[in-house]
Short mmCIF file of C-alpha atoms in Angstrom, two decimals:
data_model
loop_
_atom_site.label_atom_id
_atom_site.label_comp_id
_atom_site.label_asym_id
_atom_site.label_seq_id
_atom_site.Cartn_x
_atom_site.Cartn_y
_atom_site.Cartn_z
CA MET A 1 -23.93 9.73 3.67
CA THR A 2 -25.67 6.39 4.22
CA THR A 3 -24.92 4.51 7.44
CA PRO A 4 -24.30 0.83 6.65
CA SER A 5 -25.82 -1.94 8.69
CA PRO A 6 -23.75 -4.89 9.93
CA LEU A 7 -24.01 -7.88 7.62
CA THR A 8 -25.77 -11.11 8.53
CA ALA A 9 -24.05 -14.25 9.74
CA GLU A 10 -24.17 -15.83 6.27
CA PRO A 11 -20.75 -16.24 4.59
CA LEU A 12 -19.82 -13.10 2.67
CA ARG A 13 -19.88 -13.53 -1.09
CA ILE A 14 -16.56 -12.33 -2.51
CA GLY A 15 -15.76 -11.34 -6.10
CA ILE A 16 -12.17 -10.90 -7.28
CA ALA A 17 -11.65 -8.22 -9.95
CA GLY A 18 -8.43 -8.88 -11.88
CA CYS A 19 -6.57 -12.18 -12.13
CA GLY A 20 -2.97 -10.95 -12.35
CA ALA A 21 -0.10 -11.92 -10.05
CA ILE A 22 -1.37 -10.22 -6.88
CA SER A 23 -4.78 -11.90 -7.16
CA ARG A 24 -3.24 -15.04 -5.67
CA ASN A 25 -2.83 -13.20 -2.36
CA HIS A 26 -6.50 -12.18 -2.35
CA LEU A 27 -7.64 -15.65 -3.34
CA GLU A 28 -5.55 -17.25 -0.58
CA ALA A 29 -6.65 -14.64 1.97
CA PHE A 30 -10.40 -15.00 1.47
CA ASN A 31 -10.18 -18.77 1.06
CA ALA A 32 -8.62 -18.89 4.54
CA LEU A 33 -11.67 -17.25 6.13
CA ALA A 34 -14.49 -19.47 7.34
CA ASP A 35 -17.09 -16.72 6.93
CA ALA A 36 -16.28 -15.78 3.32
CA VAL A 37 -16.68 -17.59 0.02
CA ILE A 38 -15.30 -16.54 -3.37
CA VAL A 39 -18.15 -16.83 -5.86
CA GLY A 40 -16.58 -15.30 -8.96
CA VAL A 41 -13.58 -13.75 -10.67
CA CYS A 42 -13.36 -11.36 -13.59
CA ASP A 43 -10.65 -10.22 -15.95
CA VAL A 44 -10.48 -8.36 -19.25
CA ASP A 45 -8.78 -11.54 -20.46
CA LEU A 46 -11.72 -13.91 -20.08
CA GLN A 47 -9.56 -16.99 -20.59
CA ARG A 48 -7.33 -15.94 -17.71
CA ALA A 49 -10.44 -15.52 -15.55
CA ARG A 50 -11.64 -18.99 -16.57
CA ASP A 51 -8.23 -20.52 -15.86
CA THR A 52 -8.18 -18.88 -12.43
CA ALA A 53 -11.70 -20.04 -11.60
CA LYS A 54 -10.86 -23.60 -12.64
CA ALA A 55 -7.61 -23.67 -10.66
CA TRP A 56 -9.28 -22.37 -7.50
CA GLY A 57 -12.63 -24.15 -7.77
CA ILE A 58 -14.57 -20.89 -8.13
CA PRO A 59 -18.07 -21.18 -9.64
CA ALA A 60 -18.03 -18.23 -12.05
CA ALA A 61 -15.57 -16.51 -14.39
CA VAL A 62 -16.72 -13.34 -16.14
CA HIS A 63 -15.31 -10.64 -18.37
CA SER A 64 -16.39 -7.41 -16.62
CA VAL A 65 -17.07 -5.82 -13.25
CA PRO A 66 -20.82 -5.37 -13.98
CA GLU A 67 -21.03 -9.12 -14.63
CA LEU A 68 -19.17 -9.79 -11.38
CA LEU A 69 -21.57 -7.52 -9.49
CA GLY A 70 -24.41 -9.41 -11.12
CA LEU A 71 -23.36 -12.52 -9.21
CA GLY A 72 -24.74 -10.97 -6.03
CA VAL A 73 -21.42 -10.33 -4.30
CA ASP A 74 -21.10 -8.57 -0.94
CA VAL A 75 -17.47 -7.57 -1.48
CA ILE A 76 -15.27 -6.89 -4.49
CA SER A 77 -11.55 -7.36 -3.99
CA VAL A 78 -9.74 -5.14 -6.51
CA CYS A 79 -6.55 -6.54 -8.10
CA THR A 80 -6.60 -4.58 -11.37
CA PRO A 81 -3.86 -2.18 -12.61
CA HIS A 82 -3.51 1.07 -10.66
CA PRO A 83 -5.36 3.53 -12.93
CA THR A 84 -8.41 1.25 -13.21
CA HIS A 85 -9.13 1.17 -9.48
CA GLU A 86 -11.50 4.13 -9.56
CA GLU A 87 -13.79 2.67 -12.21
CA VAL A 88 -14.09 -0.62 -10.32
CA VAL A 89 -14.71 1.07 -6.97
CA LEU A 90 -17.33 3.48 -8.33
CA GLN A 91 -19.21 0.63 -9.99
CA ALA A 92 -19.13 -1.38 -6.78
CA ALA A 93 -20.27 1.58 -4.67
CA ALA A 94 -23.17 2.27 -7.05
CA ALA A 95 -24.24 -1.35 -6.59
CA GLY A 96 -24.00 -1.15 -2.79
CA VAL A 97 -21.03 -3.52 -2.66
CA HIS A 98 -18.13 -3.16 -0.22
CA VAL A 99 -14.56 -2.89 -1.59
CA LEU A 100 -11.13 -4.06 -0.52
CA CYS A 101 -8.67 -2.51 -2.97
CA GLU A 102 -5.00 -3.16 -3.65
CA LYS A 103 -2.64 -0.26 -3.12
CA PRO A 104 -2.29 2.38 -4.35
CA ILE A 105 -5.88 3.46 -3.89
CA SER A 106 -5.38 5.42 -7.13
CA THR A 107 -2.64 7.23 -9.01
CA ASP A 108 -4.41 10.57 -8.73
CA LEU A 109 -5.51 12.41 -5.60
CA ALA A 110 -8.80 13.69 -7.02
CA SER A 111 -9.61 10.16 -8.16
CA ALA A 112 -8.90 8.77 -4.69
CA GLU A 113 -11.16 11.37 -3.12
CA ARG A 114 -13.96 10.52 -5.55
CA MET A 115 -13.62 6.87 -4.57
CA VAL A 116 -13.83 7.69 -0.86
CA LYS A 117 -16.84 9.96 -1.37
CA ALA A 118 -18.68 7.44 -3.54
CA CYS A 119 -18.31 4.74 -0.90
CA ASP A 120 -19.30 7.12 1.89
CA ASP A 121 -22.37 8.25 -0.04
CA ALA A 122 -23.36 4.65 -0.78
CA GLY A 123 -22.81 3.52 2.78
CA VAL A 124 -20.27 0.88 1.83
CA LYS A 125 -16.84 0.24 3.29
CA LEU A 126 -13.64 0.97 1.36
CA GLY A 127 -10.48 -0.70 2.61
CA VAL A 128 -7.04 -0.52 0.99
CA LEU A 129 -4.26 -3.12 1.27
CA PHE A 130 -1.36 -1.94 3.40
CA GLN A 131 -0.75 -5.32 4.97
CA ARG A 132 2.62 -4.40 6.47
CA ARG A 133 0.82 -2.40 9.17
CA PHE A 134 -0.13 -5.81 10.57
CA TRP A 135 3.48 -6.86 11.12
CA PRO A 136 4.03 -7.48 14.87
CA ALA A 137 7.11 -5.23 14.56
CA ALA A 138 5.06 -2.36 13.14
CA GLN A 139 2.40 -2.85 15.82
CA ARG A 140 5.09 -2.83 18.52
CA ILE A 141 6.50 0.50 17.35
CA ARG A 142 3.03 2.04 17.08
CA ALA A 143 2.28 0.85 20.64
CA ALA A 144 5.57 2.34 21.90
CA ILE A 145 4.55 5.69 20.44
CA ASP A 146 1.15 5.49 22.09
CA ASP A 147 2.28 4.26 25.52
CA GLY A 148 5.04 6.87 25.85
CA THR A 149 8.04 4.57 25.49
CA LEU A 150 8.97 6.49 22.37
CA GLY A 151 6.41 9.24 22.80
CA ARG A 152 5.68 11.74 20.07
CA PRO A 153 8.04 11.04 17.13
CA ILE A 154 10.53 13.80 16.38
CA MET A 155 12.79 12.15 13.78
CA GLY A 156 12.24 9.46 11.18
CA ARG A 157 14.14 7.67 8.44
CA CYS A 158 12.67 5.47 5.71
CA SER A 159 15.03 3.64 3.35
CA VAL A 160 13.57 1.51 0.55
CA MET A 161 16.52 0.20 -1.47
CA LEU A 162 15.34 -2.61 -3.72
CA HIS A 163 16.42 -4.62 -6.74
CA ARG A 164 14.43 -4.97 -9.96
CA GLU A 165 15.61 -6.36 -13.27
CA PRO A 166 14.39 -4.85 -16.58
CA GLU A 167 12.21 -7.93 -17.08
CA TYR A 168 10.09 -6.86 -14.11
CA TYR A 169 8.91 -3.85 -16.12
CA SER A 170 8.71 -5.53 -19.53
CA ARG A 171 6.64 -8.51 -18.36
CA ASP A 172 3.46 -6.41 -17.98
CA ALA A 173 2.77 -3.72 -20.59
CA TRP A 174 1.23 -1.36 -18.04
CA ARG A 175 4.35 -1.14 -15.88
CA GLY A 176 6.78 1.74 -16.09
CA THR A 177 4.64 4.45 -17.68
CA TRP A 178 3.03 7.48 -16.08
CA ALA A 179 -0.29 6.76 -17.79
CA SER A 180 -0.59 3.10 -16.82
CA ASP A 181 1.52 2.72 -13.66
CA GLY A 182 1.15 6.23 -12.26
CA GLY A 183 4.75 6.32 -11.11
CA GLY A 184 7.75 4.15 -10.36
CA VAL A 185 9.38 3.07 -7.12
CA LEU A 186 7.37 5.54 -5.04
CA MET A 187 3.98 4.48 -6.40
CA THR A 188 4.53 0.72 -6.58
CA GLN A 189 7.01 -0.23 -3.87
CA ALA A 190 7.76 2.63 -1.45
CA ILE A 191 4.10 3.53 -0.90
CA HIS A 192 3.87 0.68 1.65
CA TYR A 193 6.60 2.25 3.75
CA ILE A 194 5.45 5.82 3.23
CA ASP A 195 2.19 4.59 4.73
CA LEU A 196 4.04 3.15 7.73
CA LEU A 197 6.12 6.31 8.15
CA GLN A 198 3.09 8.61 8.24
CA TRP A 199 1.20 6.15 10.48
CA PHE A 200 4.05 6.45 12.97
CA MET A 201 4.87 10.15 12.52
CA GLY A 202 1.48 11.82 12.00
CA GLU A 203 0.00 14.37 9.61
CA VAL A 204 2.35 15.85 7.01
CA ALA A 205 2.95 19.60 6.64
CA GLU A 206 5.56 19.79 3.86
CA VAL A 207 7.40 17.61 1.34
CA TYR A 208 10.55 18.51 -0.56
CA GLY A 209 11.78 15.85 -2.94
CA LYS A 210 13.69 14.81 -6.03
CA ILE A 211 13.25 11.90 -8.43
CA ASN A 212 15.43 10.46 -11.18
CA THR A 213 15.83 7.36 -13.32
CA PHE A 214 19.25 5.76 -13.30
CA LYS A 215 19.38 2.00 -13.94
CA HIS A 216 16.08 1.64 -15.81
CA SER A 217 16.06 4.78 -17.97
CA GLY A 218 16.22 2.74 -21.18
CA HIS A 219 12.91 0.97 -20.67
CA ILE A 220 10.70 2.99 -18.29
CA GLU A 221 9.60 6.62 -18.22
CA VAL A 222 8.88 6.79 -14.48
CA GLU A 223 11.39 7.16 -11.66
CA ASP A 224 13.51 4.32 -10.34
CA SER A 225 14.96 6.48 -7.55
CA ALA A 226 13.70 9.20 -5.23
CA THR A 227 14.60 11.09 -2.10
CA ALA A 228 12.65 13.51 0.09
CA VAL A 229 12.62 15.47 3.32
CA ILE A 230 9.23 15.37 5.02
CA THR A 231 8.11 17.82 7.71
CA PHE A 232 5.15 16.89 9.88
CA ALA A 233 2.48 19.08 11.44
CA SER A 234 3.97 18.29 14.86
CA GLY A 235 7.30 19.77 13.75
CA ALA A 236 8.90 16.34 13.40
CA ILE A 237 11.10 15.69 10.36
CA ALA A 238 11.98 12.57 8.38
CA THR A 239 13.99 11.53 5.36
CA LEU A 240 12.90 9.15 2.61
CA GLU A 241 15.04 7.34 0.06
CA ALA A 242 13.74 4.80 -2.41
CA SER A 243 15.15 2.98 -5.42
CA THR A 244 14.78 -0.10 -7.59
CA ALA A 245 18.28 0.45 -9.02
CA VAL A 246 20.06 -1.35 -6.16
CA SER A 247 21.98 -4.60 -6.60
CA PRO A 248 22.06 -6.46 -4.36
CA SER A 249 18.88 -5.31 -2.66
CA LEU A 250 19.28 -3.72 0.76
CA GLY A 251 15.64 -4.19 1.69
CA VAL A 252 13.78 -1.68 3.83
CA GLN A 253 14.64 0.05 7.09
CA ILE A 254 12.42 2.45 9.04
CA ARG A 255 13.73 4.15 12.18
CA ILE A 256 11.72 6.31 14.54
CA THR A 257 13.10 8.51 17.35
CA GLY A 258 10.65 9.88 19.88
CA GLU A 259 10.59 12.87 22.20
CA THR A 260 11.76 10.62 25.07
CA GLY A 261 15.02 10.16 23.17
CA ALA A 262 14.28 6.49 22.59
CA SER A 263 14.60 4.99 19.12
CA ALA A 264 13.25 1.92 17.37
CA SER A 265 13.98 0.51 13.95
CA LEU A 266 12.39 -2.19 11.84
CA THR A 267 13.85 -3.95 8.83
CA GLU A 268 12.34 -5.93 5.98
CA PHE A 269 15.23 -7.94 4.57
CA PRO A 270 15.04 -9.71 2.28
CA GLU A 271 12.10 -8.01 0.62
CA GLY A 272 8.82 -9.77 1.38
CA SER A 273 9.99 -11.21 4.70
CA ASP A 274 8.24 -10.17 7.90
CA GLY A 275 9.42 -6.84 9.24
CA ARG A 276 11.42 -7.32 12.42
CA VAL A 277 12.58 -4.91 15.11
CA ASP A 278 16.36 -4.82 14.72
CA LEU A 279 17.03 -1.88 17.06
CA TRP A 280 15.38 -0.97 20.35
CA ALA A 281 17.16 1.83 22.21
CA ALA A 282 15.25 2.92 25.32
CA ALA A 283 15.69 3.35 29.07
CA GLY A 284 19.46 3.57 28.72
CA THR A 285 19.92 0.25 26.97
CA ILE A 286 20.30 -0.86 23.36
CA SER A 287 19.23 -4.21 21.97
CA SER A 288 19.90 -4.98 18.33
CA GLU A 289 20.24 -7.72 15.75
CA PRO A 290 21.93 -7.80 12.35
CA VAL A 291 20.18 -5.80 9.64
CA PHE A 292 21.56 -8.15 6.99
CA PRO A 293 21.72 -11.73 8.31
CA SER A 294 24.40 -13.84 6.68
CA GLY A 295 23.48 -16.49 4.14
CA VAL A 296 20.32 -14.71 2.96
CA ASP A 297 19.70 -14.20 -0.78
CA PRO A 298 19.09 -10.44 -1.06
CA ASN A 299 17.43 -10.45 -4.51
CA VAL A 300 14.06 -12.16 -4.22
CA SER A 301 11.61 -12.92 -7.03
CA LEU A 302 8.28 -11.09 -7.17
CA ALA A 303 6.42 -14.39 -6.79
CA THR A 304 8.35 -15.12 -3.59
CA ILE A 305 7.74 -11.62 -2.23
CA ASN A 306 4.01 -11.86 -2.88
CA GLY A 307 3.83 -15.37 -1.47
CA GLN A 308 5.48 -14.37 1.80
CA LEU A 309 2.94 -11.55 2.23
CA ILE A 310 -0.10 -13.86 2.03
CA PRO A 311 -0.44 -14.26 5.84
CA HIS A 312 -0.66 -10.48 6.21
CA HIS A 313 -3.11 -10.17 3.34
CA THR A 314 -5.15 -12.75 5.22
CA THR A 315 -4.97 -10.74 8.45
CA GLN A 316 -6.17 -7.63 6.66
CA ALA A 317 -8.94 -9.50 4.84
CA ARG A 318 -10.05 -10.89 8.21
CA ASP A 319 -10.06 -7.38 9.69
CA PHE A 320 -12.13 -6.13 6.74
CA VAL A 321 -14.70 -8.89 7.20
CA ARG A 322 -14.77 -8.12 10.95
CA ALA A 323 -15.54 -4.47 10.16
CA LEU A 324 -18.39 -5.47 7.86
CA ARG A 325 -19.82 -7.78 10.50
CA ASN A 326 -19.60 -5.14 13.23
CA GLY A 327 -20.57 -2.14 11.12
CA ASP A 328 -17.40 -0.19 11.99
CA ASP A 329 -14.34 0.91 10.02
CA PRO A 330 -11.60 -1.43 8.79
CA ALA A 331 -8.10 -0.84 10.11
CA ILE A 332 -7.05 0.93 6.90
CA THR A 333 -9.74 2.97 5.18
CA GLY A 334 -9.74 4.76 1.85
CA ARG A 335 -9.03 8.02 3.69
CA ASP A 336 -6.04 6.44 5.40
CA ALA A 337 -4.68 5.18 2.07
CA THR A 338 -5.05 8.62 0.50
CA LYS A 339 -2.47 10.03 2.92
CA ALA A 340 0.41 7.95 1.51
CA LEU A 341 -0.68 8.74 -2.04
CA ARG A 342 -0.69 12.45 -1.32
CA ILE A 343 2.82 12.33 0.11
CA LEU A 344 4.36 10.56 -2.89
CA LEU A 345 2.52 12.80 -5.35
CA ALA A 346 4.03 15.74 -3.48
CA VAL A 347 7.50 14.28 -4.07
CA TYR A 348 6.73 14.22 -7.80
CA GLU A 349 5.41 17.78 -7.72
CA SER A 350 8.33 19.08 -5.69
CA SER A 351 10.81 17.42 -8.04
CA ARG A 352 9.03 19.01 -11.01
CA THR A 353 8.91 22.53 -9.56
CA GLY A 354 12.03 22.55 -7.41
CA VAL A 355 10.15 23.90 -4.39
CA PRO A 356 8.57 22.28 -1.32
CA VAL A 357 4.91 21.28 -1.41
CA ARG A 358 2.95 22.49 1.61
CA PHE A 359 -0.06 20.58 2.89
CA ASP A 360 -3.22 21.68 4.67
CA HIS A 361 -1.49 20.85 7.95
CA ALA A 362 1.32 23.34 7.28
CA PRO A 363 1.60 26.35 9.60
CA ALA A 364 -0.95 29.14 9.21
CA GLY A 365 -0.42 31.33 6.17
CA THR A 366 0.63 28.50 3.85
CA ARG A 367 -1.47 26.19 1.73
CA ALA A 368 -1.07 23.28 -0.63
CA PRO A 369 -1.06 23.88 -4.39
CA ALA A 370 -4.55 23.48 -5.83
CA GLU A 371 -3.56 20.44 -7.85
CA LEU A 372 -2.53 18.59 -4.69
CA ALA A 373 -5.10 19.99 -2.28
CA GLY A 374 -7.94 18.01 -3.86
#
């Protein structure tokens, strides 16, 4: 493994790979940083790359990742479809270029591990976008675990009950198939909250889950609904439910109960809004606020959701640049991102086999299936 050196004080040269909808968040995020400059974009649709470059005043628009690397970038920000992440990351690592990648890190555990290893071997940083960890509400709950207010989590609940119309899947040809999307609600939406759940609760020991497709079965082959029971290495347990078949959307709720008996809950409603603490039950008192405020439109467009997340993309991009400057790890590394992927893949595997999937952190005498162990 090569040990990277901190970068110089010159503005970091950023390249954006992929000019689809989520690229706006990356463009806005890096444009907001004084010590970064976007020098190029690429897309398999060269005209889309050119249109993006023109709209954002970016000097270069190219057709491929090698061409983007040829611009002398320090960082590639990956906004391409899920299954293409590995190819982009491996090319960047081989060129000695740092990577900030959209979630999921990959759709395959072995692929994710190859990406992590390639960046480690090359001495470059690999960060993955889980911007909701930067919510003040999420940080408050994490702090309450660490300072003993909640203490070690013993129970958790994660509910991701969202609304998607058929047009959401038909608009982009890669959505809704196992080969191109890698999964449904778990892979594309719930992975954010699976990441938060495991960040709060700790290492996972076992996953038992079921998936199905209810509302969207006529136009996608992946799941639109899932449920799971997750057991953690600490002995803690949590439930997960996720769906894009809900109308109106109920947003997201995550509740954590700690060994002190105290509980805290955060809600993202409507989808894309900042997570807020809506329940704090500790020291014999309960403070709460409505989970579903009146007068709020529950079904929010994808463009609105993405737009509202830009400040948190910016915070994570700033953290990534800080890590490069200081020569330390970003807040969310490739290894961190692999944990959420492994959990959701275990839900798929458990649903397929009808039995729980045990992880490396399971009690002695059990082990994960080879296809999930990596």
